[in-house]
Amino acid sequence: MNRALAIEFSRITEAAALAAYAWLGRGDKNAADDAAVQAMRYMLNRINMDGEIVIGEGEIDQAPMLYIGEKVGSGMGELVSIAVDPIDGTRMTAMGQPNALSVLAAGGKNTFLKAPDMYMEKLVVGPEAKGMIDLNLPIEQNLRRVASKLGKLMSQLSVMVLAKPRHDEIIRNMQAMGIRVLAIPDGDVAGSVLCCLPEGEVDMLYGIGGAPEGVVAAAAIRALGGDMQARLIPRHQVKGDTAENREIAAREIQRCQQAGVEINRVLTLEELVRDDNLVFSATGITPGDLVQGIKRKENLATTETLLIRGRSRTIRRILSTHYLDRKDTEIYNLIRS
């Protein structure tokens, strides 16, 4: 993945973040998501590449989401597979809360796991604890292994967990072990990356969240030398064994079978992301621990984007100023409010 193309992807997440920002604090997460999707699709289709969405948040019958299998780009140039989450933290955007991002990962044709939009259990650590996690073991055993490898007491360990009812017992157990638990409402991509950045203060991330976010995060984790394990979990095993959830789960299982991936099987980082020929881009929408949120004064907006290239392990933070009243800019009609 060449450097010029990497910069193009940073412009895509910037555009999606700016479009979403127009809906900041308005209480309509679907409108925010739709705006980000439209901006991201528009910018993707301006790039000279033969691109395909291999994991996203929608299927072909759920437009306007960027759906799995959607072709993007000019159709000419480099073959690129793309994993997207136009907004990681739609509710946070709608409510004006921290840590909402627009994120994207791009790689070669077969770089990323192909899987439907469903639940994924995730366990992430940074480079110093690489090789010490195993989702087949109880979470408590993983915590002790990681603490031992890092040379820390349990009371010195910081673990980020999604603050969902399904994790309440795990959070209580961690706290009973003396662990510092950082419970976040949404947005596990940022938490995963924070585990792996040199300046990060998070030792581990655990939680059951979305598969698109998991694959996007895995790209950054591999680029930064961290470690991750995951498994795809059908909806009825996460949200309750109801008739409706079983029906949705049956479709998820069928799509997994078509993609050649097993449910409830532990996937290694190398299965989630198969090589280092990748780019990860994340632009802040609201203020967060990973990147700054958008700052806007009248028709001037400033964005911060974290751009990581896998092969060179280059980490760039890009501060950009956008003149939103310029009618000759590419996404003027998408980002004005």
Coordinates of C-alpha atoms in Angstrom, one line a residue:
M1 CA 0.0 0.0 0.0
N2 CA 1.8 3.1 -1.2
R3 CA 2.1 6.3 0.8
A4 CA -0.1 8.4 -1.5
L5 CA -2.9 6.0 -1.2
A6 CA -2.5 6.0 2.6
I7 CA -3.0 9.8 2.7
E8 CA -6.2 9.4 0.6
F9 CA -7.7 7.2 3.3
S10 CA -7.0 9.8 5.9
R11 CA -9.1 12.2 3.8
I12 CA -11.9 9.7 3.8
T13 CA -12.2 9.4 7.6
E14 CA -11.9 13.2 7.9
A15 CA -14.8 13.7 5.5
A16 CA -17.0 11.1 7.4
A17 CA -16.1 12.7 10.8
L18 CA -17.0 16.2 9.5
A19 CA -20.3 14.9 8.1
A20 CA -21.2 13.2 11.4
Y21 CA -20.2 16.3 13.4
A22 CA -23.1 18.2 11.8
W23 CA -25.4 15.8 13.9
L24 CA -23.4 16.1 17.1
G25 CA -25.7 16.2 20.2
R26 CA -28.9 16.2 18.1
G27 CA -30.0 12.9 19.5
D28 CA -30.4 11.1 16.1
K29 CA -27.7 8.5 15.8
N30 CA -29.1 7.1 12.5
A31 CA -28.9 10.5 10.9
A32 CA -25.3 10.9 12.0
D33 CA -24.4 7.5 10.7
D34 CA -26.1 8.1 7.4
A35 CA -24.3 11.4 6.9
A36 CA -20.9 9.7 7.7
V37 CA -21.7 6.8 5.3
Q38 CA -22.6 9.2 2.4
A39 CA -19.4 11.2 2.9
M40 CA -17.3 8.0 3.2
R41 CA -18.8 6.4 0.1
Y42 CA -18.4 9.6 -1.9
M43 CA -14.7 10.0 -1.0
L44 CA -14.0 6.2 -1.6
N45 CA -15.4 6.4 -5.1
R46 CA -13.1 9.3 -6.0
I47 CA -10.0 7.2 -5.4
N48 CA -8.2 5.4 -8.3
M49 CA -8.4 1.9 -7.0
D50 CA -10.3 -1.4 -7.4
G51 CA -11.8 -1.5 -4.0
E52 CA -14.3 -3.8 -2.1
I53 CA -15.9 -3.5 1.3
V54 CA -15.1 -6.8 2.9
I55 CA -16.5 -6.0 6.3
G56 CA -18.9 -3.2 7.2
E57 CA -22.0 -2.4 9.2
G58 CA -24.6 -3.3 6.6
E59 CA -25.6 -5.9 4.1
I60 CA -26.7 -5.1 0.5
D61 CA -30.4 -4.9 1.5
Q62 CA -29.7 -2.4 4.2
A63 CA -28.5 0.6 2.2
P64 CA -27.4 3.4 2.7
M65 CA -24.9 1.5 4.9
L66 CA -21.6 0.5 3.3
Y67 CA -22.4 -3.1 2.7
I68 CA -20.3 -6.2 2.5
G69 CA -19.3 -6.8 -1.1
E70 CA -19.8 -3.2 -2.2
K71 CA -17.4 -2.1 -4.9
V72 CA -15.8 1.3 -4.4
G73 CA -13.3 3.4 -6.2
S74 CA -12.8 3.9 -9.9
G75 CA -12.4 0.2 -10.6
M76 CA -8.9 0.8 -11.9
G77 CA -5.6 0.7 -10.1
E78 CA -4.6 -1.3 -7.0
L79 CA -6.8 -4.1 -5.6
V80 CA -7.9 -2.9 -2.2
S81 CA -10.0 -4.6 0.5
I82 CA -11.6 -2.3 3.0
A83 CA -13.0 -2.7 6.5
V84 CA -15.0 0.3 7.7
D85 CA -17.0 1.8 10.5
P86 CA -18.1 5.3 9.5
I87 CA -18.8 6.1 13.1
D88 CA -17.5 4.0 16.0
G89 CA -19.8 5.4 18.7
T90 CA -23.0 6.6 17.0
R91 CA -24.7 7.0 20.3
M92 CA -21.8 9.0 21.7
T93 CA -22.0 11.3 18.6
A94 CA -25.8 11.7 19.0
M95 CA -25.4 12.5 22.7
G96 CA -22.3 14.7 22.4
Q97 CA -20.2 12.2 24.4
P98 CA -16.4 11.5 24.1
N99 CA -14.5 9.0 22.1
A100 CA -16.5 8.8 18.9
L101 CA -14.4 8.1 15.8
S102 CA -14.6 7.6 12.1
V103 CA -12.4 4.6 11.2
L104 CA -11.2 2.6 8.2
A105 CA -8.6 0.0 7.5
A106 CA -7.5 -0.9 4.0
G107 CA -5.2 -3.6 2.7
G108 CA -4.5 -6.1 -0.1
K109 CA -7.2 -8.3 -1.7
N110 CA -7.1 -11.0 0.9
T111 CA -5.8 -9.1 3.9
F112 CA -8.9 -9.1 6.2
L113 CA -11.2 -11.7 7.6
K114 CA -14.5 -11.7 5.7
A115 CA -17.4 -12.1 8.1
P116 CA -20.9 -10.7 8.5
D117 CA -21.9 -7.8 10.7
M118 CA -22.5 -9.7 14.0
Y119 CA -21.1 -9.9 17.5
M120 CA -17.5 -10.6 18.2
E121 CA -15.7 -11.3 21.5
K122 CA -12.4 -9.6 21.7
L123 CA -9.3 -9.7 23.8
V124 CA -6.4 -7.3 23.1
V125 CA -3.0 -6.6 24.5
G126 CA 0.0 -4.5 23.5
P127 CA 3.4 -5.6 22.2
E128 CA 4.8 -6.3 25.6
A129 CA 2.2 -9.0 26.3
K130 CA 2.1 -10.5 22.9
G131 CA 1.6 -14.3 23.0
M132 CA 0.1 -14.3 26.5
I133 CA -3.6 -14.3 25.7
D134 CA -5.9 -17.2 25.0
L135 CA -9.7 -16.8 24.7
N136 CA -10.0 -20.5 25.4
L137 CA -8.9 -19.8 28.9
P138 CA -11.0 -18.0 31.6
I139 CA -10.5 -14.3 31.5
E140 CA -9.1 -14.3 35.1
Q141 CA -6.3 -16.6 33.9
N142 CA -5.5 -14.3 31.0
L143 CA -5.3 -11.3 33.4
R144 CA -2.8 -13.2 35.6
R145 CA -0.7 -14.2 32.6
V146 CA -0.6 -10.6 31.3
A147 CA 0.2 -9.1 34.7
S148 CA 3.0 -11.6 35.1
K149 CA 4.5 -10.9 31.7
L150 CA 4.3 -7.1 32.3
G151 CA 5.8 -7.5 35.8
K152 CA 2.8 -5.8 37.4
L153 CA 0.7 -6.5 40.4
M154 CA -3.0 -7.1 39.7
S155 CA -3.7 -3.7 41.3
Q156 CA -1.4 -2.1 38.7
L157 CA -3.3 -3.5 35.7
S158 CA -5.6 -1.3 33.7
V159 CA -8.3 -3.1 31.6
M160 CA -10.8 -1.4 29.3
V161 CA -14.2 -3.1 29.1
L162 CA -17.4 -2.1 27.3
A163 CA -20.0 -1.1 29.9
K164 CA -22.8 -3.4 28.8
P165 CA -25.1 -5.5 31.0
R166 CA -23.5 -8.7 29.5
H167 CA -20.2 -7.6 31.1
D168 CA -21.4 -6.6 34.5
E169 CA -20.3 -9.8 36.2
I170 CA -16.9 -9.8 34.5
I171 CA -16.3 -6.2 35.6
R172 CA -17.3 -7.0 39.2
N173 CA -14.9 -10.0 39.2
M174 CA -12.0 -7.8 37.8
Q175 CA -12.6 -5.2 40.4
A176 CA -12.7 -7.9 43.1
M177 CA -9.2 -8.9 41.9
G178 CA -8.0 -5.3 42.5
I179 CA -7.8 -4.5 38.8
R180 CA -8.5 -0.9 37.6
V181 CA -11.4 -1.3 35.2
L182 CA -12.0 1.5 32.6
A183 CA -15.6 1.0 31.6
I184 CA -16.6 2.7 28.3
P185 CA -20.1 2.9 26.9
D186 CA -19.1 2.3 23.3
G187 CA -16.1 2.7 21.0
D188 CA -13.8 -0.3 21.5
V189 CA -11.7 0.6 18.5
A190 CA -10.0 3.4 20.4
G191 CA -9.5 1.2 23.4
S192 CA -7.9 -1.5 21.3
V193 CA -5.4 0.9 19.7
L194 CA -4.6 2.5 23.1
C195 CA -3.4 -0.9 24.3
C196 CA -0.8 -0.9 21.5
L197 CA 0.5 2.7 21.2
P198 CA 3.8 3.4 22.8
E199 CA 2.3 6.1 25.0
G200 CA -0.9 4.1 25.8
E201 CA -1.8 3.5 29.4
V202 CA -4.3 0.5 28.8
D203 CA -2.9 -3.0 29.4
M204 CA -5.8 -5.0 28.0
L205 CA -9.2 -4.6 26.3
Y206 CA -12.0 -7.2 26.7
G207 CA -15.5 -7.2 25.5
I208 CA -18.2 -8.5 23.2
G209 CA -18.9 -5.8 20.5
G210 CA -19.2 -5.5 16.8
A211 CA -17.3 -7.6 14.3
P212 CA -16.6 -4.7 11.9
E213 CA -15.0 -2.7 14.8
G214 CA -13.0 -5.8 15.7
V215 CA -11.5 -6.3 12.2
V216 CA -10.7 -2.5 11.9
A217 CA -9.0 -2.5 15.3
A218 CA -7.1 -5.7 14.4
A219 CA -5.5 -3.9 11.5
A220 CA -4.0 -1.2 13.9
I221 CA -3.1 -3.9 16.4
R222 CA -1.1 -5.9 13.8
A223 CA 0.5 -2.7 12.5
L224 CA 1.6 -1.7 16.0
G225 CA 2.9 -5.2 17.0
G226 CA 0.2 -6.0 19.5
D227 CA -1.9 -9.1 19.9
M228 CA -5.6 -10.0 19.6
Q229 CA -7.8 -13.0 19.7
A230 CA -11.5 -13.0 18.8
R231 CA -14.5 -15.2 18.1
L232 CA -17.7 -14.6 16.2
I233 CA -20.8 -15.2 18.4
P234 CA -24.4 -15.5 17.1
R235 CA -26.9 -13.0 18.3
H236 CA -29.0 -15.3 20.5
Q237 CA -25.9 -16.2 22.5
V238 CA -25.4 -12.5 23.4
K239 CA -28.8 -10.9 23.4
G240 CA -31.0 -13.7 24.7
D241 CA -32.4 -16.9 23.3
T242 CA -35.6 -15.5 21.8
A243 CA -37.3 -16.5 18.6
E244 CA -36.3 -13.2 16.9
N245 CA -32.7 -13.5 18.0
R246 CA -32.5 -17.2 16.9
E247 CA -33.9 -16.1 13.5
I248 CA -31.2 -13.4 13.1
A249 CA -28.5 -15.9 14.4
A250 CA -29.5 -18.4 11.8
R251 CA -28.8 -15.9 9.1
E252 CA -25.5 -15.0 10.7
I253 CA -24.4 -18.6 10.9
Q254 CA -25.4 -19.2 7.2
R255 CA -23.3 -16.2 6.1
C256 CA -20.4 -17.4 8.2
Q257 CA -20.6 -20.8 6.5
Q258 CA -20.7 -19.1 3.1
A259 CA -17.6 -17.1 4.1
G260 CA -15.8 -20.2 5.4
V261 CA -15.4 -18.9 8.9
E262 CA -16.6 -20.8 12.0
I263 CA -18.7 -19.3 14.8
N264 CA -17.5 -19.6 18.4
R265 CA -13.9 -20.6 17.3
V266 CA -11.0 -18.6 18.6
L267 CA -9.5 -16.5 15.8
T268 CA -5.9 -15.4 16.0
L269 CA -4.7 -11.9 15.0
E270 CA -3.1 -13.5 11.9
E271 CA -6.5 -14.9 10.9
L272 CA -8.2 -11.5 11.4
V273 CA -5.5 -9.6 9.4
R274 CA -3.3 -11.8 7.2
D275 CA -0.4 -9.4 6.3
D276 CA 1.1 -6.0 7.1
N277 CA 0.3 -4.4 3.8
L278 CA -2.3 -2.2 5.4
V279 CA -3.3 1.3 6.4
F280 CA -5.4 2.3 9.5
S281 CA -7.0 5.7 9.7
A282 CA -9.1 7.1 12.6
T283 CA -10.4 10.7 12.8
G284 CA -11.9 12.0 16.0
I285 CA -15.5 13.3 16.0
T286 CA -15.8 14.0 19.7
P287 CA -12.9 14.6 22.1
G288 CA -11.2 11.3 23.1
D289 CA -8.2 9.5 24.5
L290 CA -6.9 8.4 21.1
V291 CA -7.4 11.6 19.0
Q292 CA -8.9 15.0 19.5
G293 CA -12.4 15.7 18.5
I294 CA -13.5 18.2 15.8
K295 CA -13.1 21.8 16.9
R296 CA -15.3 24.2 14.9
K297 CA -15.6 28.0 14.9
E298 CA -18.1 29.3 12.3
N299 CA -17.0 27.9 9.0
L300 CA -13.5 26.7 10.1
A301 CA -13.1 23.2 11.5
T302 CA -10.0 21.3 12.7
T303 CA -9.6 17.6 12.7
E304 CA -7.0 15.2 14.1
T305 CA -6.4 11.9 12.3
L306 CA -4.3 8.9 13.5
L307 CA -2.8 7.3 10.4
I308 CA -0.8 4.0 10.7
R309 CA 1.0 2.2 7.9
G310 CA 1.6 -1.5 8.6
R311 CA 4.8 -2.3 6.8
S312 CA 6.8 0.7 8.0
R313 CA 5.0 0.9 11.4
T314 CA 4.8 4.6 10.8
I315 CA 2.4 6.5 13.2
R316 CA 1.3 9.9 12.0
R317 CA -1.0 12.4 13.7
I318 CA -2.5 14.7 11.1
L319 CA -4.0 18.1 12.1
S320 CA -6.1 19.6 9.3
T321 CA -8.0 22.8 9.0
H322 CA -11.1 22.7 6.8
Y323 CA -12.9 25.7 5.3
L324 CA -16.5 24.5 5.3
D325 CA -18.0 27.3 3.3
R326 CA -15.9 26.6 0.2
K327 CA -18.5 25.5 -2.4
D328 CA -15.7 24.2 -4.6
T329 CA -14.6 21.6 -2.0
E330 CA -15.4 17.9 -2.7
I331 CA -17.9 17.3 0.1
Y332 CA -19.4 20.8 0.7
N333 CA -23.0 19.6 0.4
L334 CA -22.4 16.6 2.7
I335 CA -20.8 18.4 5.6
R336 CA -22.6 21.8 5.9
S337 CA -25.1 22.1 8.6

